[in-house]
GROMACS .gro file of C-alpha atoms in nm:
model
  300
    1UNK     CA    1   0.020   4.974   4.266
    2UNK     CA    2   0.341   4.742   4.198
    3UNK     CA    3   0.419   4.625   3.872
    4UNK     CA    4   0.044   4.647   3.741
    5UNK     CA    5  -0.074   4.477   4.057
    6UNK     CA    6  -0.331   4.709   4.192
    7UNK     CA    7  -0.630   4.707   4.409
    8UNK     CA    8  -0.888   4.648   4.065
    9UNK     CA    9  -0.693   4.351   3.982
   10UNK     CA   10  -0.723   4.163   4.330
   11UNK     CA   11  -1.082   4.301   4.334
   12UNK     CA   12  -1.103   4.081   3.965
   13UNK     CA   13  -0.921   3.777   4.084
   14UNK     CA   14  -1.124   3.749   4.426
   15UNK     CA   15  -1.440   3.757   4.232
   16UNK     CA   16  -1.353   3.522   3.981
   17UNK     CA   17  -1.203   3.266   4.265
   18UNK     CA   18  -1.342   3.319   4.567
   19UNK     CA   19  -1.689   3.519   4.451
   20UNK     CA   20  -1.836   3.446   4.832
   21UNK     CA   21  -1.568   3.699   4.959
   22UNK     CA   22  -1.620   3.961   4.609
   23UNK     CA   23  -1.827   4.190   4.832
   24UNK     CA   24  -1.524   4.297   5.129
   25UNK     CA   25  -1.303   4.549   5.082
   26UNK     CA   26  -0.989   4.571   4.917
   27UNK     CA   27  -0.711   4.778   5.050
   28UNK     CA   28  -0.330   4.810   4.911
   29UNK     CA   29  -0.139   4.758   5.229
   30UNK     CA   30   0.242   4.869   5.221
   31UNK     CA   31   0.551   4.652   5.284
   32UNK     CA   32   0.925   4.636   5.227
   33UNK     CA   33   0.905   4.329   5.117
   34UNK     CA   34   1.033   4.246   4.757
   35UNK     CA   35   0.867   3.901   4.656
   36UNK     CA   36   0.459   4.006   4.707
   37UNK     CA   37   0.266   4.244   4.707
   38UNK     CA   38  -0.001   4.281   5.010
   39UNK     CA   39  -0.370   4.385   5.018
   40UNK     CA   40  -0.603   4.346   5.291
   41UNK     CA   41  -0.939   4.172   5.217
   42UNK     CA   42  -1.229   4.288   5.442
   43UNK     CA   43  -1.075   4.286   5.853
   44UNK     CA   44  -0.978   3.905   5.908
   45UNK     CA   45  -0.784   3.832   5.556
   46UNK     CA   46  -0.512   3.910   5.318
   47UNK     CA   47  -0.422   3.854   4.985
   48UNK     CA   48  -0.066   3.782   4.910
   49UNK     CA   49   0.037   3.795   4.510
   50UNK     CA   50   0.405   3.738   4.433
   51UNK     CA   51   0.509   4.077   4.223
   52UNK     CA   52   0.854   3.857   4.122
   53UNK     CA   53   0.901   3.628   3.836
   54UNK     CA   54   1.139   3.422   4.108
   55UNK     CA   55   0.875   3.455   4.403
   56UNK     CA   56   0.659   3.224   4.181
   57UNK     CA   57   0.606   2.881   4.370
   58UNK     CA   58   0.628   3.041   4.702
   59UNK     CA   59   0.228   3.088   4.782
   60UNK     CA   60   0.181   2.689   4.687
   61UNK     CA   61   0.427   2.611   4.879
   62UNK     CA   62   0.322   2.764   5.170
   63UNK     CA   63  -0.043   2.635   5.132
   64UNK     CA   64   0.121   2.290   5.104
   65UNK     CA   65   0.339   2.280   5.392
   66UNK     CA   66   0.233   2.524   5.651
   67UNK     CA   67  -0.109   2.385   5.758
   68UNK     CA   68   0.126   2.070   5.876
   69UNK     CA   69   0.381   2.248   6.047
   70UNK     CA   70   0.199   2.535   6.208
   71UNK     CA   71   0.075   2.292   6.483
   72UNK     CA   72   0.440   2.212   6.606
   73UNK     CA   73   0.556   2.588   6.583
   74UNK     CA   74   0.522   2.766   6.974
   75UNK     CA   75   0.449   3.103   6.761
   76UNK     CA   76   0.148   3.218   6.523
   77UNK     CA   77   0.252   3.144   6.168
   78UNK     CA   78   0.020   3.244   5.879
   79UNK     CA   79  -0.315   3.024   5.771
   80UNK     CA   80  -0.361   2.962   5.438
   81UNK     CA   81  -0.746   2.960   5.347
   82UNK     CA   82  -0.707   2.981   4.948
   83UNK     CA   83  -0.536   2.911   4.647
   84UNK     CA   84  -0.595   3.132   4.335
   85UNK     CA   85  -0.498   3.033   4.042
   86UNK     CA   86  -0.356   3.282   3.731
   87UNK     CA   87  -0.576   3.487   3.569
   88UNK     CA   88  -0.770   3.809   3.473
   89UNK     CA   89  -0.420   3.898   3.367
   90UNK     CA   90  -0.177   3.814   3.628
   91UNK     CA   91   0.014   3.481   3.587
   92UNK     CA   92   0.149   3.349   3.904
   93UNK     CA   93  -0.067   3.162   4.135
   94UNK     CA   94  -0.174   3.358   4.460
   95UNK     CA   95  -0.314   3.325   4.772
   96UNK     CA   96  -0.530   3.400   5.057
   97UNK     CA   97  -0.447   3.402   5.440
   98UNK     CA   98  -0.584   3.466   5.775
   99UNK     CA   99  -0.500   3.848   5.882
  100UNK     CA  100  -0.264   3.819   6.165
  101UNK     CA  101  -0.247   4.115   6.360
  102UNK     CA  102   0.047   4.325   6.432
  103UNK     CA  103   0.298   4.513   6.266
  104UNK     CA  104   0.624   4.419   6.130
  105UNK     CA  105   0.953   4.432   6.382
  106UNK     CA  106   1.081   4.724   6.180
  107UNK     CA  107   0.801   4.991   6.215
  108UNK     CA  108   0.761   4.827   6.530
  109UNK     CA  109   1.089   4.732   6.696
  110UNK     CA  110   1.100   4.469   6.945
  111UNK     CA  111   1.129   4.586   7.329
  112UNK     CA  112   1.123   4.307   7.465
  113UNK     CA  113   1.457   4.150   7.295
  114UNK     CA  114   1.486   3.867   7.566
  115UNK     CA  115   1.176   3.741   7.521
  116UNK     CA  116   1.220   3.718   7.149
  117UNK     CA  117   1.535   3.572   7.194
  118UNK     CA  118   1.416   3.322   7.324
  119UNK     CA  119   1.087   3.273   7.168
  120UNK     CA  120   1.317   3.292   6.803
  121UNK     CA  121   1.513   2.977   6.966
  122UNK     CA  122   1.240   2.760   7.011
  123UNK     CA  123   1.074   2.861   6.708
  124UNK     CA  124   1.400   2.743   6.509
  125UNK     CA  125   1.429   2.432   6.733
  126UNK     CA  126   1.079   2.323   6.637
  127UNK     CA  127   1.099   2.363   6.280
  128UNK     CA  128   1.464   2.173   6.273
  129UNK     CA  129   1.264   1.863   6.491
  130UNK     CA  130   0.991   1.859   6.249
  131UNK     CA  131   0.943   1.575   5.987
  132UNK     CA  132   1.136   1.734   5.648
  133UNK     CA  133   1.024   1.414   5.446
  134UNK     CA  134   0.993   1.585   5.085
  135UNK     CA  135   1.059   1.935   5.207
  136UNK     CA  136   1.163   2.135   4.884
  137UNK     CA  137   1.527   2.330   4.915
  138UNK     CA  138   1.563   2.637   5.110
  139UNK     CA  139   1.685   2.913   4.861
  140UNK     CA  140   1.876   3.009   5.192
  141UNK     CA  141   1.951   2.625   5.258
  142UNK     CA  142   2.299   2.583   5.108
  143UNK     CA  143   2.641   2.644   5.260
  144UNK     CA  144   2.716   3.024   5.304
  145UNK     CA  145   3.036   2.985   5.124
  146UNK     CA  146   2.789   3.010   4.815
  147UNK     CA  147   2.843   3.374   4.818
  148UNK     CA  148   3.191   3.358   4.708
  149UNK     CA  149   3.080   3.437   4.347
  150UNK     CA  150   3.173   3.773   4.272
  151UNK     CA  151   2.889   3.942   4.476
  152UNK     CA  152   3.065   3.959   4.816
  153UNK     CA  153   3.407   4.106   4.703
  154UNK     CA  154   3.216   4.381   4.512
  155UNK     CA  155   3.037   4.484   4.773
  156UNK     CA  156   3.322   4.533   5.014
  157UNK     CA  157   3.501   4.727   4.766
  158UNK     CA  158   3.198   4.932   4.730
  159UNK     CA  159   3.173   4.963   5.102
  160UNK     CA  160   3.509   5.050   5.177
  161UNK     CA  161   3.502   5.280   4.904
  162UNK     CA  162   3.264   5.481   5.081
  163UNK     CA  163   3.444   5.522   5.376
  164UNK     CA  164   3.194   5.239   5.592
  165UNK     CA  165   3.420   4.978   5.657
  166UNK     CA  166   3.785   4.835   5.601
  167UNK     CA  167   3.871   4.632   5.300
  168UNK     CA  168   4.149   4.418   5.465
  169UNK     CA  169   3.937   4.347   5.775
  170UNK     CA  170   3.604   4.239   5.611
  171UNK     CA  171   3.794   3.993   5.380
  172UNK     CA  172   3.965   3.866   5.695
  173UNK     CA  173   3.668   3.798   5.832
  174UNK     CA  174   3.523   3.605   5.494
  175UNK     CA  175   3.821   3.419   5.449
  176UNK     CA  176   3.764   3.252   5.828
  177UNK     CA  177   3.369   3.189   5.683
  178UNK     CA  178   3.518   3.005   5.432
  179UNK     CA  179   3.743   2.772   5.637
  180UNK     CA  180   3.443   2.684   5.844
  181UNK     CA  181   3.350   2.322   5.817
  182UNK     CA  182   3.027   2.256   5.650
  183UNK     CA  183   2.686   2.135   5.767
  184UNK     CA  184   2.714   1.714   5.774
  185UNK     CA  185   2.355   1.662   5.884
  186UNK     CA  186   2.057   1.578   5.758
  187UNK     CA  187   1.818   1.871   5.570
  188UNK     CA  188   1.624   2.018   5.821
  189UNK     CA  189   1.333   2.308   5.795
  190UNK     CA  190   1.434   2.675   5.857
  191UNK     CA  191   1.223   2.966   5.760
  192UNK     CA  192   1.507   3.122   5.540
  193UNK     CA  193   1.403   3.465   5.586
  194UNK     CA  194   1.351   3.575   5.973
  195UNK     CA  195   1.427   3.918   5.911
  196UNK     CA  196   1.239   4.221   6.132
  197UNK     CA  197   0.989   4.245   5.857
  198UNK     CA  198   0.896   3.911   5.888
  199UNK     CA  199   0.808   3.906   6.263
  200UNK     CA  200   0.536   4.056   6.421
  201UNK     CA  201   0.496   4.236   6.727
  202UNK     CA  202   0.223   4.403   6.956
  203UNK     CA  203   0.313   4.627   7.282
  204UNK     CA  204   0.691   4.529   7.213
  205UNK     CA  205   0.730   4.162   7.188
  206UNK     CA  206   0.755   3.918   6.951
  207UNK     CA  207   0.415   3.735   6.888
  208UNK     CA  208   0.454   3.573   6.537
  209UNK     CA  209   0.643   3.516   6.234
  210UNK     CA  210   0.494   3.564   5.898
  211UNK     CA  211   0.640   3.529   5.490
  212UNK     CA  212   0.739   3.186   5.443
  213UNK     CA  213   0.856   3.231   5.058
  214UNK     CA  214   1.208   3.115   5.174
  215UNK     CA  215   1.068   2.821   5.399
  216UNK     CA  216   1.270   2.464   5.310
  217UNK     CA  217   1.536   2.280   5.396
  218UNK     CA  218   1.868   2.237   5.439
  219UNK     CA  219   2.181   2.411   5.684
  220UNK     CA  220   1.991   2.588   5.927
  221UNK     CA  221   2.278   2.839   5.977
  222UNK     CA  222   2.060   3.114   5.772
  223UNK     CA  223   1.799   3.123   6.028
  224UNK     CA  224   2.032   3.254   6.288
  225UNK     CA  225   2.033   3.606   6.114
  226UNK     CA  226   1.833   3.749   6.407
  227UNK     CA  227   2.115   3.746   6.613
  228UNK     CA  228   2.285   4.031   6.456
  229UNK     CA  229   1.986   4.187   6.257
  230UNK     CA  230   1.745   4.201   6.575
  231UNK     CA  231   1.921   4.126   6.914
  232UNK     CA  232   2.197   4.323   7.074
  233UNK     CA  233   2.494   4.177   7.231
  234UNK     CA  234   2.327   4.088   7.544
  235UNK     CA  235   2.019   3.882   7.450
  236UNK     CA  236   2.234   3.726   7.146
  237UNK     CA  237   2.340   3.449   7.400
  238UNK     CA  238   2.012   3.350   7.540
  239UNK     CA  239   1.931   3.285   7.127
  240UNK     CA  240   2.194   3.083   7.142
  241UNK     CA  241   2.101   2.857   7.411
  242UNK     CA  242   1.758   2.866   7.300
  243UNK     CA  243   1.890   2.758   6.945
  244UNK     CA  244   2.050   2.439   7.043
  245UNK     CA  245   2.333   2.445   6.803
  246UNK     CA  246   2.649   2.332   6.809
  247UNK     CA  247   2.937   2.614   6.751
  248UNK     CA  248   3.046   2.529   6.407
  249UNK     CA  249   2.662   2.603   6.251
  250UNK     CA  250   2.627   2.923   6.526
  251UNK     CA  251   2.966   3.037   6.340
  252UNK     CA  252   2.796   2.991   6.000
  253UNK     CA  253   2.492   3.183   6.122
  254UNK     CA  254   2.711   3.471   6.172
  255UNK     CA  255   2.905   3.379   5.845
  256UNK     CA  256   2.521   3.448   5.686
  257UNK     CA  257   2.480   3.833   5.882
  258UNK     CA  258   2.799   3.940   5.724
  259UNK     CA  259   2.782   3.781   5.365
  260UNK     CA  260   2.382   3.865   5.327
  261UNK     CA  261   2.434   4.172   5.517
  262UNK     CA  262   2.739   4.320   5.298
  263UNK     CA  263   2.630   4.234   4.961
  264UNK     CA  264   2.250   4.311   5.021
  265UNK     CA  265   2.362   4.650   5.191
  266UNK     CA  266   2.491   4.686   4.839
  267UNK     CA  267   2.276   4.555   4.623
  268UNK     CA  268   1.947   4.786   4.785
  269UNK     CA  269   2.128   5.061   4.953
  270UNK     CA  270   2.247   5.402   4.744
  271UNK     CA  271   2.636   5.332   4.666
  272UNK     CA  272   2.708   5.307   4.295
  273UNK     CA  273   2.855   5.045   4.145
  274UNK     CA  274   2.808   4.697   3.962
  275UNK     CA  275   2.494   4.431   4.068
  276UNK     CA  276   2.322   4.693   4.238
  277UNK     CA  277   1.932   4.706   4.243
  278UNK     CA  278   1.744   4.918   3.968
  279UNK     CA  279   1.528   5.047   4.267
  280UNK     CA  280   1.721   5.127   4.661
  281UNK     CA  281   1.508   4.965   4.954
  282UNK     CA  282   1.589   5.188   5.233
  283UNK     CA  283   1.453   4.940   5.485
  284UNK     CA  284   1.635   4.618   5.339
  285UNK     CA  285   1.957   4.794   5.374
  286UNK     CA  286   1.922   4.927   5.689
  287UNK     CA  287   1.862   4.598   5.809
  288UNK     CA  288   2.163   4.429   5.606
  289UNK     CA  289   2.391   4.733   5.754
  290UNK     CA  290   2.307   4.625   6.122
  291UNK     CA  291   2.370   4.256   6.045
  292UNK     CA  292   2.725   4.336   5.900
  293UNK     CA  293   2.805   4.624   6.147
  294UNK     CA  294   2.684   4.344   6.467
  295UNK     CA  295   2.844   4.045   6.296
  296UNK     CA  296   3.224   4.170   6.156
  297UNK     CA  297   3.312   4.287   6.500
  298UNK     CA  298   3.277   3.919   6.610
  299UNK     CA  299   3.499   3.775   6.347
  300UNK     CA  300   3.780   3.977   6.646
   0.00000   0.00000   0.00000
């Protein structure tokens, strides 16, 4: 159960929306993820029900925009099949998708890194050539140098204070982020969250990517984060070329693994301090700790 969102509940809503599916199961099904919670519906579906006051909007959006970009996408991408709306208690619209199968990159790590490398780079290529007429605004969309507000310094001096990094050279590093020039195109799509828990795998490679709460447009620097929070220093250049980017928004991509990855290793990880989550995420940390720890080294 999160937040009173239990198995009874999606048992009420399903039978009050969607009474031709009351009769399958309902399972709780456990995830990492901070925006919704998960619970499988009979074998083929799932219900997704955002457990965040700031996750609300995400489920209509995907309804809305997925089912026309899904065709252009060269991976499996969830498939909406219903819309609830509030009620029997809970507030926030919700939804129903098609089960993909698989399990998440992190409880299931990707073997086959080349192969996602690539497969990642045409999946971002796709979704930047794709018509963004009307697109809503990536949450992730903006220019990295948003992060200067406070969050980033206090993490690093949290960091460093625990003995993981060096002050001086993890400012260095943000203070060349910040003299990077900005993205001058048009809005494109990105995903805005291709983290491990996002992507799917079977038998070690990549065959789908899943959660599109952050989906929008805008830079598509943020959707490089798999570089440093999934590939290792030898597939990170076939991403690369697969991406089709020019240097400046490749920079910015790594700009994004060590400004998400030092302030949200502090926010969900265990060090005290200031604008640090009332709950630790293990699993969100330990991926922000592998984007900073890939990424600063870079920064040379």
């Amino acid at each position: 159960m999160t937040d009173g969102i239990d198995e009874a509940l999606v048992r009420r809503l399903i039978a009050a929306r969607f009474p031709h599916w009351a009769g399958l199961d309902v399972r709780a099904f456990a995830s990492a993820g901070t925006d919704n919670a998960l619970f499988r519906l009979g074998d083929d579906l799932v219900v997704r029900l955002p457990k965040a006051e700031w996750a609300t909007g995400q489920i209509e959006k995907e309804h809305r925009w997925l089912p026309r970009l899904a065709p252009s996408l060269p991976l499996p991408v969830p498939v909406p099949v219903g819309l609830g709306a509030p009620g029997e208690g809970f507030g926030r619209p919700w939804g129903v998708y098609r089960w993909l199968d698989g399990a998440d990159a992190w409880t299931a790590p990707v073997r086959d890194l080349a192969h996602a490398a690539e497969e990642l780079g045409r999946f971002g290529v796709a979704l930047r050539t794709a018509d963004a007429t009307g697109g809503p605004r990536s949450f992730r969309g903006g220019a990295v140098t948003a992060w200067e507000d406070g969050a980033l310094p206090s993490a690093v001096k949290a960091l460093a204070a625990a003995g993981l990094l060096d002050e001086r050279t993890a400012l260095a590093a943000w203070d060349r982020v910040l003299s990077l020039p900005a993205w001058d195109g048009p809005p494109v799509w990105l995903h805005g969250d291709l983290l491990p828990g996002n992507l799917l795998t079977r038998d070690g490679r990549l065959t789908a990517v899943i959660d599109f709460g952050g989906l929008g447009t805008g830079d598509p620097a943020a959707d490089l984060l798999p570089a440093w929070t999934l590939l290792t220093p030898a597939t990170r250049p076939l991403f690369r070329e697969a991406s089709r980017l020019d240097p400046a928004t490749w920079d910015r991509g790594r700009g994004w693994a060590l400004c998400w990855g030092l302030v949200t290793d502090h926010y969900y990880g265990s060090l005290p301090g200031p604008g640090t989550a009332p709950t630790p995420n293990p699993v969100l940390a330990a991926v922000a700790r592998r984007a900073w720890t890939e990424s600063l080294p870079e920064f040379g």
